[in-house]
CSV table of C-alpha atoms and ligand atoms in Angstrom, one decimal:
chain,number,residue,atom,x,y,z
A,1,MET,CA,107.8,4.2,50.2
A,2,ASP,CA,106.1,7.6,48.2
A,3,GLY,CA,104.7,8.7,52.0
A,4,LYS,CA,101.2,6.9,50.7
A,5,LEU,CA,100.7,4.8,52.8
A,6,THR,CA,96.9,4.8,54.7
A,7,TYR,CA,97.4,4.6,58.6
A,8,TYR,CA,94.5,1.7,57.4
A,9,GLU,CA,97.2,-0.5,54.8
A,10,VAL,CA,100.0,0.4,57.4
A,11,TYR,CA,97.5,-1.3,60.6
A,12,ARG,CA,97.2,-4.4,58.0
A,13,GLU,CA,100.2,-5.0,57.6
A,14,GLY,CA,101.9,-5.0,60.4
A,15,ALA,CA,98.9,-7.6,62.3
A,16,ALA,CA,99.6,-10.0,59.0
A,17,ARG,CA,103.3,-9.6,59.9
A,18,LEU,CA,102.6,-10.5,63.5
A,19,GLY,CA,99.7,-12.9,63.2
A,20,GLU,CA,102.6,-14.9,60.1
A,21,ALA,CA,105.2,-14.9,63.3
A,22,ASP,CA,102.4,-16.1,65.5
A,23,ILE,CA,101.8,-13.8,67.8
A,24,GLU,CA,98.7,-14.2,69.6
A,25,GLU,CA,96.7,-10.8,69.9
A,26,ALA,CA,98.0,-10.1,66.4
A,27,GLU,CA,95.6,-7.2,65.1
A,28,LEU,CA,95.3,-5.7,68.8
A,29,ASP,CA,99.2,-5.4,69.2
A,30,ALA,CA,99.1,-3.7,65.5
A,31,ARG,CA,97.0,-1.6,66.5
A,32,LEU,CA,97.9,0.1,69.3
A,33,LEU,CA,101.7,0.0,67.8
A,34,LEU,CA,100.3,2.1,65.6
A,35,GLU,CA,98.6,3.7,67.7
A,36,PHE,CA,102.2,4.7,70.1
A,37,VAL,CA,104.0,5.9,66.8
A,38,CYS,CA,101.2,7.7,65.6
A,39,GLY,CA,100.5,9.8,68.6
A,40,THR,CA,97.1,8.6,68.4
A,41,ASP,CA,93.9,7.2,69.8
A,42,ARG,CA,91.5,3.6,68.5
A,43,ASN,CA,88.5,5.9,67.2
A,44,THR,CA,91.2,8.4,64.8
A,45,LEU,CA,92.6,5.3,64.0
A,46,LEU,CA,89.5,3.9,62.6
A,47,VAL,CA,87.6,6.8,61.2
A,48,HIS,CA,90.4,8.6,60.0
A,49,GLY,CA,93.0,4.5,57.8
A,50,GLU,CA,93.3,6.5,54.8
A,51,ARG,CA,95.0,9.7,56.6
A,52,ASP,CA,99.0,9.0,55.2
A,53,VAL,CA,101.6,7.9,57.5
A,54,SER,CA,104.6,9.3,57.2
A,55,GLU,CA,108.1,8.1,56.0
A,56,GLU,CA,109.3,8.8,59.5
A,57,GLU,CA,106.1,6.8,60.8
A,58,TYR,CA,106.3,4.4,59.1
A,59,GLY,CA,110.2,3.9,59.7
A,60,ARG,CA,109.6,3.9,63.9
A,61,TYR,CA,106.5,1.3,63.2
A,62,CYS,CA,108.4,-1.7,60.9
A,63,GLY,CA,110.5,-1.7,63.5
A,64,LEU,CA,108.6,-1.8,67.0
A,65,ILE,CA,106.4,-5.2,64.0
A,66,GLU,CA,110.4,-6.3,64.2
A,67,ARG,CA,110.7,-6.5,67.4
A,68,ARG,CA,107.3,-7.6,68.7
A,69,ALA,CA,107.2,-11.0,66.1
A,70,VAL,CA,110.3,-12.8,67.6
A,71,HIS,CA,107.8,-12.1,70.9
A,72,VAL,CA,109.2,-8.8,72.4
A,73,PRO,CA,106.3,-8.0,74.6
A,74,LEU,CA,104.3,-4.8,73.2
A,75,GLN,CA,105.1,-3.1,77.0
A,76,HIS,CA,108.1,-3.1,76.1
A,77,LEU,CA,108.1,-1.2,72.8
A,78,THR,CA,105.8,0.6,74.6
A,79,GLY,CA,107.6,1.4,77.7
A,80,GLU,CA,104.0,1.2,79.4
A,81,GLN,CA,101.4,-0.6,81.0
A,82,ASP,CA,97.7,0.8,82.1
A,83,PHE,CA,96.7,-0.8,85.9
A,84,MET,CA,94.0,-0.2,88.1
A,85,GLY,CA,93.5,2.6,86.6
A,86,LEU,CA,97.4,4.2,86.1
A,87,THR,CA,99.8,4.9,83.6
A,88,PHE,CA,102.5,2.9,84.5
A,89,LEU,CA,105.9,2.3,83.1
A,90,VAL,CA,108.4,-0.2,82.8
A,91,ASN,CA,111.1,-2.0,81.6
A,92,LYS,CA,112.6,-5.8,81.0
A,93,ASP,CA,113.4,-4.8,85.0
A,94,VAL,CA,110.7,-4.9,86.5
A,95,LEU,CA,107.1,-7.7,85.8
A,96,VAL,CA,104.6,-5.6,83.2
A,97,PRO,CA,102.0,-5.5,85.8
A,98,ARG,CA,99.1,-7.9,85.1
A,99,GLN,CA,95.5,-7.3,85.1
A,100,ASP,CA,94.9,-10.7,88.3
A,101,THR,CA,96.9,-8.1,89.9
A,102,GLU,CA,94.5,-5.9,90.3
A,103,VAL,CA,92.5,-8.2,91.9
A,104,LEU,CA,95.3,-9.1,94.9
A,105,VAL,CA,95.2,-4.5,94.9
A,106,GLU,CA,91.1,-4.3,95.3
A,107,GLU,CA,90.9,-7.0,97.9
A,108,ALA,CA,93.6,-5.3,99.6
A,109,MET,CA,90.8,-2.1,98.9
A,110,LYS,CA,88.7,-3.1,101.2
A,111,HIS,CA,90.5,-2.9,103.9
A,112,LEU,CA,92.2,0.3,104.0
A,113,HIS,CA,91.8,2.7,106.0
A,114,ASP,CA,93.0,6.6,105.8
A,115,GLY,CA,96.3,6.5,107.0
A,116,MET,CA,97.1,2.8,107.0
A,117,ARG,CA,100.8,1.8,106.9
A,118,ILE,CA,101.2,-0.6,103.8
A,119,LEU,CA,105.4,-2.8,103.0
A,120,ASP,CA,104.9,-3.9,99.4
A,121,LEU,CA,106.9,-6.9,99.4
A,122,CYS,CA,108.3,-7.5,95.7
A,123,THR,CA,107.0,-4.5,94.7
A,124,GLY,CA,108.5,-4.4,90.7
A,125,SER,CA,107.9,-1.8,88.7
A,126,GLY,CA,105.6,-0.4,92.3
A,127,CYS,CA,102.0,-0.4,90.3
A,128,ILE,CA,100.6,-2.4,93.7
A,129,LEU,CA,102.0,-0.2,96.1
A,130,LEU,CA,101.6,3.6,94.2
A,131,SER,CA,97.7,2.3,93.4
A,132,LEU,CA,96.7,1.2,96.9
A,133,LEU,CA,98.0,5.1,97.8
A,134,HIS,CA,96.6,6.2,94.8
A,135,TYR,CA,93.8,5.4,96.0
A,136,SER,CA,93.1,5.9,99.4
A,137,ASN,CA,93.9,8.5,102.3
A,138,ASP,CA,97.1,9.5,104.1
A,139,CYS,CA,98.3,6.4,104.0
A,140,GLU,CA,101.9,5.5,104.3
A,141,GLY,CA,103.4,2.9,101.8
A,142,VAL,CA,107.3,1.2,101.8
A,143,GLY,CA,108.2,-1.5,99.3
A,144,VAL,CA,110.7,-3.7,99.0
A,145,ASP,CA,112.2,-5.0,96.0
A,146,LEU,CA,116.1,-7.3,95.6
A,147,SER,CA,116.3,-5.8,92.4
A,148,ALA,CA,118.2,-1.9,92.6
A,149,ARG,CA,117.6,-2.0,89.1
A,150,ALA,CA,113.6,-2.3,89.1
A,151,LEU,CA,113.9,0.3,91.8
A,152,SER,CA,114.9,2.4,89.6
A,153,VAL,CA,111.4,1.8,87.7
A,154,ALA,CA,109.5,2.1,90.6
A,155,GLY,CA,110.6,5.4,91.7
A,156,LYS,CA,110.6,6.7,88.3
A,157,ASN,CA,106.9,5.7,89.2
A,158,TYR,CA,106.2,7.1,92.5
A,159,GLU,CA,107.7,10.4,90.7
A,160,ILE,CA,105.0,10.3,88.3
A,161,GLN,CA,101.9,9.2,90.1
A,162,ARG,CA,103.1,11.7,92.7
A,163,THR,CA,102.3,14.8,89.5
A,164,GLN,CA,98.0,13.6,90.1
A,165,ARG,CA,98.9,13.6,94.1
A,166,PRO,CA,101.3,15.5,95.7
A,167,ASP,CA,100.4,14.2,99.2
A,168,MET,CA,101.2,10.9,98.6
A,169,LYS,CA,104.1,9.1,100.7
A,170,ALA,CA,105.7,5.8,99.8
A,171,ARG,CA,109.8,5.2,100.3
A,172,PHE,CA,111.2,2.4,98.1
A,173,LEU,CA,113.9,0.8,99.8
A,174,GLU,CA,116.9,-2.3,98.9
A,175,GLY,CA,116.5,-5.1,100.4
A,176,ASN,CA,115.8,-9.3,100.5
A,177,LEU,CA,111.6,-9.1,101.8
A,178,PHE,CA,111.7,-8.3,105.4
A,179,GLU,CA,115.4,-7.2,105.7
A,180,GLY,CA,116.4,-4.2,107.4
A,181,LEU,CA,113.0,-3.6,108.7
A,182,GLU,CA,111.7,-1.9,111.7
A,183,ASP,CA,108.7,-0.7,111.7
A,184,ARG,CA,105.5,-1.9,112.2
A,185,PHE,CA,102.6,-1.8,109.3
A,186,ASP,CA,99.3,-2.5,108.4
A,187,MET,CA,99.0,-4.5,105.7
A,188,ILE,CA,101.6,-6.5,103.8
A,189,VAL,CA,100.6,-7.2,100.4
A,190,SER,CA,103.4,-9.4,97.7
A,191,ASN,CA,102.3,-10.3,94.1
A,192,PRO,CA,106.4,-12.3,94.8
A,193,PRO,CA,107.3,-15.0,92.4
A,194,TYR,CA,105.8,-18.0,92.6
A,195,ILE,CA,106.5,-20.9,88.8
A,196,LYS,CA,107.8,-23.7,90.3
A,197,THR,CA,111.6,-23.8,88.4
A,198,ASP,CA,111.0,-26.3,86.5
A,199,VAL,CA,108.2,-24.8,84.4
A,200,ILE,CA,109.4,-21.5,83.6
A,201,ASP,CA,110.9,-22.9,80.6
A,202,THR,CA,107.6,-24.3,79.4
A,203,LEU,CA,105.6,-20.0,79.4
A,204,MET,CA,105.1,-17.7,76.8
A,205,PRO,CA,108.5,-16.7,74.6
A,206,GLU,CA,107.6,-13.1,76.3
A,207,VAL,CA,107.3,-13.6,80.1
A,208,ARG,CA,110.4,-16.4,79.3
A,209,GLU,CA,112.5,-15.1,77.8
A,210,TYR,CA,111.5,-10.8,78.0
A,211,GLU,CA,110.8,-10.4,82.3
A,212,PRO,CA,113.1,-10.6,85.0
A,213,VAL,CA,113.4,-14.4,86.1
A,214,MET,CA,114.2,-12.9,89.5
A,215,ALA,CA,110.6,-12.2,89.0
A,216,LEU,CA,108.8,-15.3,88.3
A,217,ASP,CA,110.9,-18.2,90.3
A,218,GLY,CA,109.6,-19.1,93.8
A,219,GLY,CA,111.8,-21.9,93.8
A,220,THR,CA,110.8,-26.1,93.6
A,221,ASP,CA,107.7,-25.7,94.6
A,222,GLY,CA,106.9,-22.4,93.7
A,223,LEU,CA,106.2,-22.2,97.0
A,224,ALA,CA,109.4,-20.3,99.1
A,225,PHE,CA,108.4,-17.2,99.6
A,226,TYR,CA,104.8,-17.7,100.4
A,227,ARG,CA,107.4,-19.7,103.7
A,228,ARG,CA,109.3,-17.4,105.0
A,229,ILE,CA,106.8,-13.8,104.3
A,230,ALA,CA,104.1,-16.0,106.0
A,231,GLY,CA,106.2,-16.6,108.3
A,232,ASP,CA,108.5,-13.9,109.5
A,233,ALA,CA,105.0,-11.1,108.8
A,234,GLY,CA,104.1,-11.3,112.1
A,235,ALA,CA,107.0,-9.9,113.5
A,236,TYR,CA,105.9,-6.7,111.1
A,237,LEU,CA,102.0,-6.5,111.7
A,238,ASN,CA,100.2,-5.1,114.1
A,239,GLY,CA,97.7,-6.3,115.6
A,240,GLY,CA,94.7,-7.0,113.2
A,241,GLY,CA,97.1,-6.5,111.3
A,242,MET,CA,96.6,-7.9,107.3
A,243,LEU,CA,98.7,-10.2,104.8
A,244,PHE,CA,97.3,-10.4,101.3
A,245,PHE,CA,99.1,-12.8,98.4
A,246,GLU,CA,99.3,-13.3,94.9
A,247,ILE,CA,99.2,-16.5,93.8
A,248,GLY,CA,99.3,-18.7,90.6
A,249,CYS,CA,95.5,-20.4,90.7
A,250,GLU,CA,96.9,-23.8,91.9
A,251,GLN,CA,98.2,-22.7,94.8
A,252,ALA,CA,95.5,-21.5,97.4
A,253,ALA,CA,95.3,-24.8,99.1
A,254,ASP,CA,99.4,-24.8,99.9
A,255,VAL,CA,99.2,-21.1,101.0
A,256,CYS,CA,95.7,-20.8,102.6
A,257,LYS,CA,98.0,-23.9,104.8
A,258,ILE,CA,101.2,-21.9,104.7
A,259,MET,CA,98.8,-18.1,106.4
A,260,GLU,CA,97.1,-21.3,108.4
A,261,ALA,CA,100.7,-22.8,110.5
A,262,ALA,CA,101.9,-19.5,110.5
A,263,GLY,CA,99.5,-18.1,113.0
A,264,PHE,CA,97.7,-16.6,110.3
A,265,ARG,CA,93.4,-16.3,111.0
A,266,GLU,CA,90.4,-15.4,109.3
A,267,VAL,CA,92.2,-16.5,105.7
A,268,GLU,CA,90.2,-16.3,102.8
A,269,VAL,CA,91.0,-16.7,98.8
A,270,VAL,CA,89.2,-15.2,95.5
A,271,LYS,CA,88.5,-16.1,92.3
A,272,ASP,CA,89.8,-13.7,89.6
A,273,PHE,CA,88.1,-12.9,86.8
A,274,ALA,CA,87.7,-15.7,84.6
A,275,GLY,CA,86.8,-17.6,88.1
A,276,LEU,CA,90.5,-18.8,88.8
A,277,ASP,CA,91.8,-18.9,92.4
A,278,ARG,CA,94.1,-15.4,93.0
A,279,VAL,CA,94.0,-14.1,96.1
A,280,VAL,CA,95.2,-15.4,99.9
A,281,TYR,CA,94.3,-13.5,102.5
A,282,GLY,CA,94.5,-13.4,106.4
A,283,SER,CA,94.5,-11.9,110.1
A,284,TRP,CA,97.1,-11.4,112.0
A,285,PHE,CA,95.6,-11.3,115.9
A,286,GLY,CA,99.5,-11.6,117.3
B,301,LIG,N1,101.3,-14.5,86.9
B,301,LIG,C1,102.6,-14.4,86.0
B,301,LIG,C2,102.7,-15.0,85.1
B,301,LIG,O1,102.1,-14.6,84.5
B,301,LIG,C3,103.2,-14.8,87.2
B,301,LIG,C4,103.9,-13.5,88.1
B,301,LIG,C5,104.7,-14.1,89.5
B,301,LIG,O2,105.6,-15.6,89.6
B,301,LIG,N2,104.8,-13.6,90.8
B,301,LIG,O3,103.8,-15.4,84.4
């Protein structure tokens, strides 16, 4: 290359390559990768489409496009994902934060008061717990995950979030759900693995091949973690404390039943922006 390729030409080439590779949002991803490589934003690319891309940038861009073309998730290439207006580091050891999960955070926030203690089970990147702490005052959070690798990502995200909120109080613990916890909480939140084991092979390659299966596999009927968490949660909640779950869109009736059988009251279902059941929550009165 003679250094004469422009933003616009490079973007068109990337979008065409991703289109050929059947990447769902080829144009969007081609643009986001170009912004990432050139350290620029959407407006600059639009307004200054005729600007030259350096040889070094073009080389890096083509490398990333080739990796995206084999379905490596965009967020694994950029290393980050925005969630609740905050930016979180991600890698292959954690589930990429989903927009669906913002519904869980927003619902929990309606019931979160200053000074509460929050437990996040299967915390992954820590995005749920850290968002709740970011948008509240004097709360204290504990995030638990079975994966030490996930916790290393959560720990980095905590450090980053603390640069904006130095008063933020969180601890991240390696463990199997409630194992090793001794104290009680006012709120438990969880986006546990909830995909039926048999279904995992049918998910899109980005998820199936690149995201951690332990963050997805909810057992034969997808409900294993709801049973375990709801069954034990009462012993870790203060009176009036609440349990919030993200669910798969066909699991609302089952999860409501599981929570009611475990002794939760005022169990409610909340829909996501697509109109699908996405959150179930309830209260514990001992
Ligand atoms: N919503 C995730 C997906 O799209 C699943 C998350 C989970 O199992 N908790 O695959």
